[in-house]
CSV table of N, CA, C and O in Angstrom, one decimal:
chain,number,residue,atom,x,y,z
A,90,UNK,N,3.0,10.4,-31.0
A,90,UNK,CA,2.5,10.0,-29.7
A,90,UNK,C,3.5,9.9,-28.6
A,90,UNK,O,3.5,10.3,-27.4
A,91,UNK,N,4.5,9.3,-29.1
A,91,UNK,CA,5.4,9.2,-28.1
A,91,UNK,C,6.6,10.5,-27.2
A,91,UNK,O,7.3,10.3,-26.2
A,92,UNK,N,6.5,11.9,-28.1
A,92,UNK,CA,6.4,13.5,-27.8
A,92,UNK,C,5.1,13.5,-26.6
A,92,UNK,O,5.4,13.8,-25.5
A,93,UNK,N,3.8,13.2,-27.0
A,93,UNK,CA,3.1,13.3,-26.0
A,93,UNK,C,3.0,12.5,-25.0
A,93,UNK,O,2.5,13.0,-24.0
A,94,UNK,N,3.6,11.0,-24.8
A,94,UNK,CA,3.9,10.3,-23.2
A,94,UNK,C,5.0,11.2,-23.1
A,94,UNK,O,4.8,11.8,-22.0
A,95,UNK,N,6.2,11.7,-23.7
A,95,UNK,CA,7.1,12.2,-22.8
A,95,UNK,C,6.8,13.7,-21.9
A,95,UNK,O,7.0,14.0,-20.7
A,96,UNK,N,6.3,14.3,-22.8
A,96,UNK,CA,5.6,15.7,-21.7
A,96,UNK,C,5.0,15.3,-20.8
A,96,UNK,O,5.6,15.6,-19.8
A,97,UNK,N,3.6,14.3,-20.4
A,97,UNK,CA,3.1,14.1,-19.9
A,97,UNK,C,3.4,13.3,-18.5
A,97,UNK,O,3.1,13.3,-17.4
A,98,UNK,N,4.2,12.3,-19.3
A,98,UNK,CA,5.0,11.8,-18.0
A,98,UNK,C,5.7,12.6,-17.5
A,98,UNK,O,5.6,12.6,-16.3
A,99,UNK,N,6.8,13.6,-18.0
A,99,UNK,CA,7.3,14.9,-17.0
A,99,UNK,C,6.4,15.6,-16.3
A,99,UNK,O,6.4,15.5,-15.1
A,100,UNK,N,5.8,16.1,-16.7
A,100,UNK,CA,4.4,17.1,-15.9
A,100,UNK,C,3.8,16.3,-14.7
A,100,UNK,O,3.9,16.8,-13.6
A,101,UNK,N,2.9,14.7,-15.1
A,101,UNK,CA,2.8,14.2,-13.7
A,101,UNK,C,3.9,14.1,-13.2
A,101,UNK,O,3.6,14.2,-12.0
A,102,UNK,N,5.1,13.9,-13.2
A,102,UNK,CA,6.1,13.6,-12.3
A,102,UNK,C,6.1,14.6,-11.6
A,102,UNK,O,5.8,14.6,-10.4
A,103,UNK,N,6.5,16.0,-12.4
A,103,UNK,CA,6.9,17.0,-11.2
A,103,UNK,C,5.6,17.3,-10.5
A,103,UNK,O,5.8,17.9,-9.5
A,104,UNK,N,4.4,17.0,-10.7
A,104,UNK,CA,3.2,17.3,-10.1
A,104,UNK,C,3.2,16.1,-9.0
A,104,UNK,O,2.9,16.4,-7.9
A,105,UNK,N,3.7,14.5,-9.3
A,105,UNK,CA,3.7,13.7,-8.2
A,105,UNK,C,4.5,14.6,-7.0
A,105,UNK,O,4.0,15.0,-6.0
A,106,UNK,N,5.8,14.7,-7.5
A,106,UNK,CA,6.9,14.9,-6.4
A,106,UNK,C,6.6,16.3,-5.6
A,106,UNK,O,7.3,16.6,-4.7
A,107,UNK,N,5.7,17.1,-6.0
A,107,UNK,CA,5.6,18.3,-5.4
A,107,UNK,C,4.8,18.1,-4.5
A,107,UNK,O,5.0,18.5,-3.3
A,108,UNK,N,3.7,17.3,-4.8
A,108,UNK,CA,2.4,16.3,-3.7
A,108,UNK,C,3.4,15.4,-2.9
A,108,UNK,O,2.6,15.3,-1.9
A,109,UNK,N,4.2,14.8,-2.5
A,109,UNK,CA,4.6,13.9,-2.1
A,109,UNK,C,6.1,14.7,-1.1
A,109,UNK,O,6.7,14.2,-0.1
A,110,UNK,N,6.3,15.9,-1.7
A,110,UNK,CA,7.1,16.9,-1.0
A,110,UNK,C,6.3,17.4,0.7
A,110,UNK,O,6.7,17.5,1.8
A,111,UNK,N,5.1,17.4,0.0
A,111,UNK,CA,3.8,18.4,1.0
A,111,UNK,C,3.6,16.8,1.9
A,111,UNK,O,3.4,16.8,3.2
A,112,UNK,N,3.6,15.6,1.4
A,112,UNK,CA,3.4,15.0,2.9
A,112,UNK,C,4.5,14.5,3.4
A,112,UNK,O,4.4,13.8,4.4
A,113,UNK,N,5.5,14.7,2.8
A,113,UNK,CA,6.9,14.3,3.6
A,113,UNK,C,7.4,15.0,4.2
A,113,UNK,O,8.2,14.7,5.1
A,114,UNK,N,6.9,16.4,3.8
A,114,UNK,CA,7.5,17.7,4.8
A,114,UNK,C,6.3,17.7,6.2
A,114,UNK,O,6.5,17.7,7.5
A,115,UNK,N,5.3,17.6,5.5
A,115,UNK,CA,3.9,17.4,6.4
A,115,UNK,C,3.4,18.9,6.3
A,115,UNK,O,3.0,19.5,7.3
A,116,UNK,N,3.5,19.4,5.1
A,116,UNK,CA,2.7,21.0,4.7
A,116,UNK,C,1.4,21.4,5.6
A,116,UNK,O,0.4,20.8,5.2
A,117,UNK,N,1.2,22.1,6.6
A,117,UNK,CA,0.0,22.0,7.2
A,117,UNK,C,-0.9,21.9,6.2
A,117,UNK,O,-1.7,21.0,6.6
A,118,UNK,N,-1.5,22.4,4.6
A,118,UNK,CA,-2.7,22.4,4.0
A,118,UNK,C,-2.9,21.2,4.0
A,118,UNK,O,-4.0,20.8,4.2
A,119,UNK,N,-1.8,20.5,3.6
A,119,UNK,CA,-2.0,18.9,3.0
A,119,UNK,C,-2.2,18.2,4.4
A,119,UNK,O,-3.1,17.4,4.4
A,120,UNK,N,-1.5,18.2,5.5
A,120,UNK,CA,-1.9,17.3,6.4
A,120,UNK,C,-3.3,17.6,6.9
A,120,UNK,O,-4.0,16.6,7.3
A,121,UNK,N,-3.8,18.9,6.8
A,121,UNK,CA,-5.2,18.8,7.4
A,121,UNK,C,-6.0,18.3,6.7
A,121,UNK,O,-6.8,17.6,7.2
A,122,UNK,N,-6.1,18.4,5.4
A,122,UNK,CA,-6.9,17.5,4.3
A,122,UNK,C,-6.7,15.9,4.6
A,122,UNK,O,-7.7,15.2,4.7
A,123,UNK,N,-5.5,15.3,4.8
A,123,UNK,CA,-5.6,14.0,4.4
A,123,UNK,C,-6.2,13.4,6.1
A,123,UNK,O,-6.9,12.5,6.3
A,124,UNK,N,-5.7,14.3,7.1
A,124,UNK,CA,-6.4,14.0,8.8
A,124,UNK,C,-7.7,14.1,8.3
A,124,UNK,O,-8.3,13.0,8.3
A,125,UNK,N,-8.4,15.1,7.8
A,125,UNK,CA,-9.7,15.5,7.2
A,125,UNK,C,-10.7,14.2,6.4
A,125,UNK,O,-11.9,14.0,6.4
A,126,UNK,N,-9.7,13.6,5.9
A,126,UNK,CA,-10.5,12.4,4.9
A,126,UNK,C,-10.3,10.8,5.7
A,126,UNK,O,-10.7,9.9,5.1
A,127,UNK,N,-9.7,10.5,7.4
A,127,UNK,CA,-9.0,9.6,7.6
A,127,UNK,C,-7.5,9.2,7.8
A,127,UNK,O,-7.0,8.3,8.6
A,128,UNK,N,-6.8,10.0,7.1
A,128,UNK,CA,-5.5,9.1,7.3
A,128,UNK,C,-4.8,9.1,8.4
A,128,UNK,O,-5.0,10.1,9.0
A,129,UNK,N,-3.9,8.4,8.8
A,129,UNK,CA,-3.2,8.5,10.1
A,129,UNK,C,-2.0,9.1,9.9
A,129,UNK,O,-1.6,8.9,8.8
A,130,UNK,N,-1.1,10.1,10.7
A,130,UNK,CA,-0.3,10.7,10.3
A,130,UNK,C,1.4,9.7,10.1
A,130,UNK,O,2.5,10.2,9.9
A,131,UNK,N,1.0,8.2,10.3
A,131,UNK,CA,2.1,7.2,10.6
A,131,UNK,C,2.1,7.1,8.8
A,131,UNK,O,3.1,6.6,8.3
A,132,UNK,N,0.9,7.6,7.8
A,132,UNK,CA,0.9,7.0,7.0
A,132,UNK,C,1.2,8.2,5.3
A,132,UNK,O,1.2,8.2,4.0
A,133,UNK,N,1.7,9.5,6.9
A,133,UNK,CA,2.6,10.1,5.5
A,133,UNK,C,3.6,10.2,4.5
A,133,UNK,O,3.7,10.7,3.4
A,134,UNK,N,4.5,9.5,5.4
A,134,UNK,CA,5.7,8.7,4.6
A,134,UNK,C,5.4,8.0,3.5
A,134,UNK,O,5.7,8.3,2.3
A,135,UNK,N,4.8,7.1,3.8
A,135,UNK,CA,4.5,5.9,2.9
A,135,UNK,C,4.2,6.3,1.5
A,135,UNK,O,4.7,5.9,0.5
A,136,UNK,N,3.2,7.4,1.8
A,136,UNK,CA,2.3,7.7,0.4
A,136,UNK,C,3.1,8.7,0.0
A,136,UNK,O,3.0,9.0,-1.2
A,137,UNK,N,4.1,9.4,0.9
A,137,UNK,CA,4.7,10.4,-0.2
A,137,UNK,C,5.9,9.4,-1.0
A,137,UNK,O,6.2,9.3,-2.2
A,138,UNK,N,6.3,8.9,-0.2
A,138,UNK,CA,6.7,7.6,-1.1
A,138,UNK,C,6.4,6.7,-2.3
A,138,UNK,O,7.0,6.3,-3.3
A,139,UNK,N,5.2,6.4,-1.8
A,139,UNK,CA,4.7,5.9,-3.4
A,139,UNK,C,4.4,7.0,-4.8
A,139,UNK,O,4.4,6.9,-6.0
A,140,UNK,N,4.2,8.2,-3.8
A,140,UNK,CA,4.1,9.0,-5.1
A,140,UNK,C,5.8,9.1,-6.1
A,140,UNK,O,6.0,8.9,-7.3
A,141,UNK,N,6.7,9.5,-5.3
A,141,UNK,CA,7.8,9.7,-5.8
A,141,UNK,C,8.3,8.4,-6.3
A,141,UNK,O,9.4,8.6,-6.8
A,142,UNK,N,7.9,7.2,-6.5
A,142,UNK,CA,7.9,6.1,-6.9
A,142,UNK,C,7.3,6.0,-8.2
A,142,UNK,O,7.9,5.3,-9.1
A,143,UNK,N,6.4,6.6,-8.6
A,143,UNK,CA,5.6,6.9,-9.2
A,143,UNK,C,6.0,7.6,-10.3
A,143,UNK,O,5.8,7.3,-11.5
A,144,UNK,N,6.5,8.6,-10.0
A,144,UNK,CA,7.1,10.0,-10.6
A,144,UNK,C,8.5,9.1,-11.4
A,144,UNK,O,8.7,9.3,-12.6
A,145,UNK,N,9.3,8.2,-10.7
A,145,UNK,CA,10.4,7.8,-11.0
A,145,UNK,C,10.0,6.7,-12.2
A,145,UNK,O,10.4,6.7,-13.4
A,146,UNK,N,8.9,5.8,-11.8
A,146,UNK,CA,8.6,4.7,-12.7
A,146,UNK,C,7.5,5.6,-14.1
A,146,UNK,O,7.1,4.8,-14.9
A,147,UNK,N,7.3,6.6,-14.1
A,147,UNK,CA,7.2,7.3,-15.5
A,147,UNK,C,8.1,8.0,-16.2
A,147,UNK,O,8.2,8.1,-17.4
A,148,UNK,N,9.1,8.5,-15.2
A,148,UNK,CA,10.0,9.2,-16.0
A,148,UNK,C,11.1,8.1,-16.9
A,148,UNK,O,11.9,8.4,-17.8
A,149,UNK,N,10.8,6.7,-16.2
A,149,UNK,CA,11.5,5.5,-16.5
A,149,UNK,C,11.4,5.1,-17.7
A,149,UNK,O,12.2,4.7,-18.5
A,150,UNK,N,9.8,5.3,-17.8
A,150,UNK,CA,9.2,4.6,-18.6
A,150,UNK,C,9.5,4.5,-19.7
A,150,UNK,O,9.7,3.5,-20.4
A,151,UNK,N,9.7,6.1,-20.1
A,151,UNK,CA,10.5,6.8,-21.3
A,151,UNK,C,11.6,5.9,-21.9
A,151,UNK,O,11.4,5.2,-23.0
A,152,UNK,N,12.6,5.8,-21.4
A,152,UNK,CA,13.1,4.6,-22.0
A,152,UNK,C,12.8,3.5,-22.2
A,152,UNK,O,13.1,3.0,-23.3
A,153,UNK,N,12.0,2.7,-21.0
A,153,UNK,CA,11.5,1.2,-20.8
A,153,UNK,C,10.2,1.1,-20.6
A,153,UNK,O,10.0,0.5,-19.5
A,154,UNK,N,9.1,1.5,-21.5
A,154,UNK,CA,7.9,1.5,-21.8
A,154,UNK,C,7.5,0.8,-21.2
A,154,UNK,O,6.3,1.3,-21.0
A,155,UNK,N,7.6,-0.4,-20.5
A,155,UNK,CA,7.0,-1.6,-19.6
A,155,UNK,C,6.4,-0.7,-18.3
A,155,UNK,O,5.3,-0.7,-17.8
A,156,UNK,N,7.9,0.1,-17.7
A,156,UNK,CA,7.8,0.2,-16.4
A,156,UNK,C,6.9,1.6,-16.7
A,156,UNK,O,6.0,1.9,-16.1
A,157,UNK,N,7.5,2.3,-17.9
A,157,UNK,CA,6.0,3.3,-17.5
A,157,UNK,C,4.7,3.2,-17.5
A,157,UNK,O,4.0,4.0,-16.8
A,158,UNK,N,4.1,2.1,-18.2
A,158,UNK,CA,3.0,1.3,-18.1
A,158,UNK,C,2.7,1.4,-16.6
A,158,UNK,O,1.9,2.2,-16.1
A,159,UNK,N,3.5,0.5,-15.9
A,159,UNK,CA,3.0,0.0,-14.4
A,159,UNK,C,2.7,1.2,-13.6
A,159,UNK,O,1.6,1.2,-12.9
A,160,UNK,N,3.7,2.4,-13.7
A,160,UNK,CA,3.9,3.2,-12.7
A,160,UNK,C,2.2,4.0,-13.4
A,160,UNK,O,1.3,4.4,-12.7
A,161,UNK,N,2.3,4.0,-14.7
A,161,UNK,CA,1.1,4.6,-14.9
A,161,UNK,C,-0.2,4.2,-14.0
A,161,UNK,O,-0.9,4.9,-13.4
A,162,UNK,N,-0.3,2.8,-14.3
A,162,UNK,CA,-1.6,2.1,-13.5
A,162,UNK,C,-1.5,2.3,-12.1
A,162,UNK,O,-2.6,2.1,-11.4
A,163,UNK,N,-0.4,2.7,-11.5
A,163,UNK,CA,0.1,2.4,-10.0
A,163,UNK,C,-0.5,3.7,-9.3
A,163,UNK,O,-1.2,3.9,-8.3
A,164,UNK,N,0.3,4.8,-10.2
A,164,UNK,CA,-0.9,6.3,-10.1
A,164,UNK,C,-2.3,6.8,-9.9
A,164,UNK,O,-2.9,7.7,-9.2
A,165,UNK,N,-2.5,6.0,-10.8
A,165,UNK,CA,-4.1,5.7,-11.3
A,165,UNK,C,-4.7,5.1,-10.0
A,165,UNK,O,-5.0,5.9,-9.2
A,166,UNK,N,-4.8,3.9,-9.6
A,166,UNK,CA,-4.7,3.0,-8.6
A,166,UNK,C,-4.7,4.5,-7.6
A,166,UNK,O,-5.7,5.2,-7.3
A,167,UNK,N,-3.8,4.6,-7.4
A,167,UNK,CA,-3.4,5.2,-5.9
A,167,UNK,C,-4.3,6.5,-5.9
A,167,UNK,O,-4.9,6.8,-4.8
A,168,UNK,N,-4.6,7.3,-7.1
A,168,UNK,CA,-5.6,8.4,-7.1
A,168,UNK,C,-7.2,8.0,-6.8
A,168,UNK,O,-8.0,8.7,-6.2
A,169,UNK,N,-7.5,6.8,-7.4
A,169,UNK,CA,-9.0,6.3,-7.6
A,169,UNK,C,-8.8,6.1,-5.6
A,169,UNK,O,-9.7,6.5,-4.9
A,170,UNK,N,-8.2,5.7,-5.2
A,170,UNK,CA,-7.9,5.7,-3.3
A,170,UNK,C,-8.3,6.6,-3.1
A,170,UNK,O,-9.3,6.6,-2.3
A,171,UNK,N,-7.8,7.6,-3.5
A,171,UNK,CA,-7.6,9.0,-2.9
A,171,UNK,C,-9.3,10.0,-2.9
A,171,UNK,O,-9.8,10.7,-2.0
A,172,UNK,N,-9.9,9.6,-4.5
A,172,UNK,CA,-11.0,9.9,-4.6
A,172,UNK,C,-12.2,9.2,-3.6
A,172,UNK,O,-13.1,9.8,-3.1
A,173,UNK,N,-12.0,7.6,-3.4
A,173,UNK,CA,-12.7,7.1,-2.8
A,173,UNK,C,-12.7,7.4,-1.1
A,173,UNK,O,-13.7,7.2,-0.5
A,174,UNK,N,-11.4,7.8,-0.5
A,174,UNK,CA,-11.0,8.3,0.9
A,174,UNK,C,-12.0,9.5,0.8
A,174,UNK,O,-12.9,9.6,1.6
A,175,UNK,N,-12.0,10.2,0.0
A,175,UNK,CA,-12.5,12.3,0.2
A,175,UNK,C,-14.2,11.5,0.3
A,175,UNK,O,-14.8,11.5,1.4
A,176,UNK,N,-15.1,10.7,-1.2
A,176,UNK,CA,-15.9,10.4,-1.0
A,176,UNK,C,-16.9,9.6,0.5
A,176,UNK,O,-18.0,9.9,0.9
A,177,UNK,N,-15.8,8.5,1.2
A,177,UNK,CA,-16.3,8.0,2.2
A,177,UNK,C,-16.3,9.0,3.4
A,177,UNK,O,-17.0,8.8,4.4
A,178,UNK,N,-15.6,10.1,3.1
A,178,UNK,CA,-15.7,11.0,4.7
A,178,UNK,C,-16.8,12.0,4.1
A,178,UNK,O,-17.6,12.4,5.0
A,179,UNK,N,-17.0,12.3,3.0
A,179,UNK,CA,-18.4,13.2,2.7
A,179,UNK,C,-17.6,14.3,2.1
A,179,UNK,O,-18.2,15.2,1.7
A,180,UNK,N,-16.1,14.4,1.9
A,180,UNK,CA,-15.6,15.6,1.6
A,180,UNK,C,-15.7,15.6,-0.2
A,180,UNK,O,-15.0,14.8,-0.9
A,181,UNK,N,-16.3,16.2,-0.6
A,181,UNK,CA,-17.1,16.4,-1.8
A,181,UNK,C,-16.6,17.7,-2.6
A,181,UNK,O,-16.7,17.9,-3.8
A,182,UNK,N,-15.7,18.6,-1.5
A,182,UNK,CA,-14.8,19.8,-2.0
A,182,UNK,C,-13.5,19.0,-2.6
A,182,UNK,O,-13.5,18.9,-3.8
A,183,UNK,N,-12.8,18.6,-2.0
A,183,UNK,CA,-11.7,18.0,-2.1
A,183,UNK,C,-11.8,17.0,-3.2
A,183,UNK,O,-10.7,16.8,-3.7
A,184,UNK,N,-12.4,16.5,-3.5
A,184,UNK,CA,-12.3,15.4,-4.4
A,184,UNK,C,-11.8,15.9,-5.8
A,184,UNK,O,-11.4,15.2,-6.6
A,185,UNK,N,-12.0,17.3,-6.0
A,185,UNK,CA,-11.7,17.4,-7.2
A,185,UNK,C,-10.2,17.4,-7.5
A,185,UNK,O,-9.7,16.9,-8.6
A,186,UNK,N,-9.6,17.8,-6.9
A,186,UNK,CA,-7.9,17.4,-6.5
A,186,UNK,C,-7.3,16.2,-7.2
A,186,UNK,O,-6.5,16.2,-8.2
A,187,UNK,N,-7.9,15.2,-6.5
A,187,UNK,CA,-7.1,13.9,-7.0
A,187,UNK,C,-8.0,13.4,-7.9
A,187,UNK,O,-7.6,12.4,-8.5
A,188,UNK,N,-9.5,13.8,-8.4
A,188,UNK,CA,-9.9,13.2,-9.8
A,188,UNK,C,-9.2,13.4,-10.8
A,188,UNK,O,-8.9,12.6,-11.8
A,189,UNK,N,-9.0,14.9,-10.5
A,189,UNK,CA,-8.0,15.7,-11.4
A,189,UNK,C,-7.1,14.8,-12.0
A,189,UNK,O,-7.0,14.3,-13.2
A,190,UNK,N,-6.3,14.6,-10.9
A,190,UNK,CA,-4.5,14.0,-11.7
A,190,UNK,C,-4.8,12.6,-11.7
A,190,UNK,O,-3.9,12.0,-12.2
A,191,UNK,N,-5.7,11.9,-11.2
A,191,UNK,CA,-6.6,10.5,-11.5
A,191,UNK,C,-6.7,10.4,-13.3
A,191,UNK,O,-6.1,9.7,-14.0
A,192,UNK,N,-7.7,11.5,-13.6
A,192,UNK,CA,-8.0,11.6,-15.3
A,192,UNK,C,-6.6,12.1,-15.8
A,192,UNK,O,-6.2,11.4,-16.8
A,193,UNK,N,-5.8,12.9,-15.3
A,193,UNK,CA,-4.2,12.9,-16.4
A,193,UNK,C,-3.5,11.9,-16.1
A,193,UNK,O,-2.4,12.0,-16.6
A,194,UNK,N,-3.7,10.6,-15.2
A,194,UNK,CA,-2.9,9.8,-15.7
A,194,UNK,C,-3.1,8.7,-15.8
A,194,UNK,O,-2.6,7.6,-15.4
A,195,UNK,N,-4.7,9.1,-16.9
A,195,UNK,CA,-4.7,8.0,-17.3
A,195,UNK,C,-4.0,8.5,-18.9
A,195,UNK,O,-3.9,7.8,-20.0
A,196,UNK,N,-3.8,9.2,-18.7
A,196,UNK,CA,-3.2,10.0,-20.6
A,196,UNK,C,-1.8,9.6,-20.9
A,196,UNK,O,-1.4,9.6,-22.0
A,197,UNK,N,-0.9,9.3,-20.0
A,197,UNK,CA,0.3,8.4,-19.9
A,197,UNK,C,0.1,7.0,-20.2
A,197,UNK,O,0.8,6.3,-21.0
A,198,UNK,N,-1.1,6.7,-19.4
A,198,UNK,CA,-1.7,4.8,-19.4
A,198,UNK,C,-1.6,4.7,-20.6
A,198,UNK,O,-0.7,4.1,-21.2
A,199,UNK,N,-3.0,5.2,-21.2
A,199,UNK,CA,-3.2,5.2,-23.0
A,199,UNK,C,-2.2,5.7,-23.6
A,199,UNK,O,-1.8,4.7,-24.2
A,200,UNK,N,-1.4,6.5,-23.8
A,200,UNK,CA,-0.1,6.6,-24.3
A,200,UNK,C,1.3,5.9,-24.5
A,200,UNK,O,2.0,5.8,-25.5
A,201,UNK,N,1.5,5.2,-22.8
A,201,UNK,CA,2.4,4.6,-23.2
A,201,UNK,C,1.8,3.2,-24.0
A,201,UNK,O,2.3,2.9,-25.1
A,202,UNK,N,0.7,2.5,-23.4
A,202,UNK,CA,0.1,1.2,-24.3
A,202,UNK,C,0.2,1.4,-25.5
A,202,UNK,O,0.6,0.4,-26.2
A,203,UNK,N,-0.3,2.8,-26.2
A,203,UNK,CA,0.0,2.6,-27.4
A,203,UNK,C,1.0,2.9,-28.6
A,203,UNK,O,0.9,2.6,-29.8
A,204,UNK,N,2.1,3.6,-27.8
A,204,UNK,CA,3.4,3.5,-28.2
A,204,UNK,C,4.3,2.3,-28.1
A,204,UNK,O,5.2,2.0,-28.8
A,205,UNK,N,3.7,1.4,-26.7
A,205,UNK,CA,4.5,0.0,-26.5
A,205,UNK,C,4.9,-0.7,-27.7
A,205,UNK,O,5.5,-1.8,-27.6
């Protein structure tokens, strides 16, 4: 099991930091989606921030199982946002995006808990 948190936590990572590239750069696809669901454009930093936060505290985790735990739930957390933002604006295309990597990381969550 512990072969499968380490792939998985690599794969979300580079999938965080590639997402987190697109609002730090301010990728037009990605900024019109997230203007699209609400967000303010003061608030692309932040979140590409927490993603790469994210990416860091799983790839961490690998060694110190605690913090990959957190960063796991912190992901999770931050995707279940993301699905509830697409839902309250009615955008019902979009949501499959972040359910997506919402459900893969919960596969880190369960993983690291039970290698802990």
């Amino acid at each position: 099991m512990f072969i499968a948190y380490v792939v998985l936590a690599v794969l979300l990572s580079l999938l965080l930091l590639a997402s987190a590239r697109g609002d730090i750069a301010r990728d037009p696809k990605i900024t019109e989606t997230l203007k699209a669901v609400g967000v303010r454009d003061s608030w692309f930093l932040p979140l590409g921030l927490v993603k790469i936060a994210g990416a860091l505290g799983l790839l961490a985790g690998i060694f110190y199982r605690p913090l990959g735990i957190a960063a796991a739930v912190g992901v999770v957390l931050y995707f279940v946002g993301a699905v509830i933002m697409h839902l309250r604006a009615g955008d019902k295309k979009g949501v499959g995006a972040p359910a997506a990597i919402m459900l893969v990381a919960v596969a880190p969550l369960v993983l690291g808990i039970a290698t802990a």
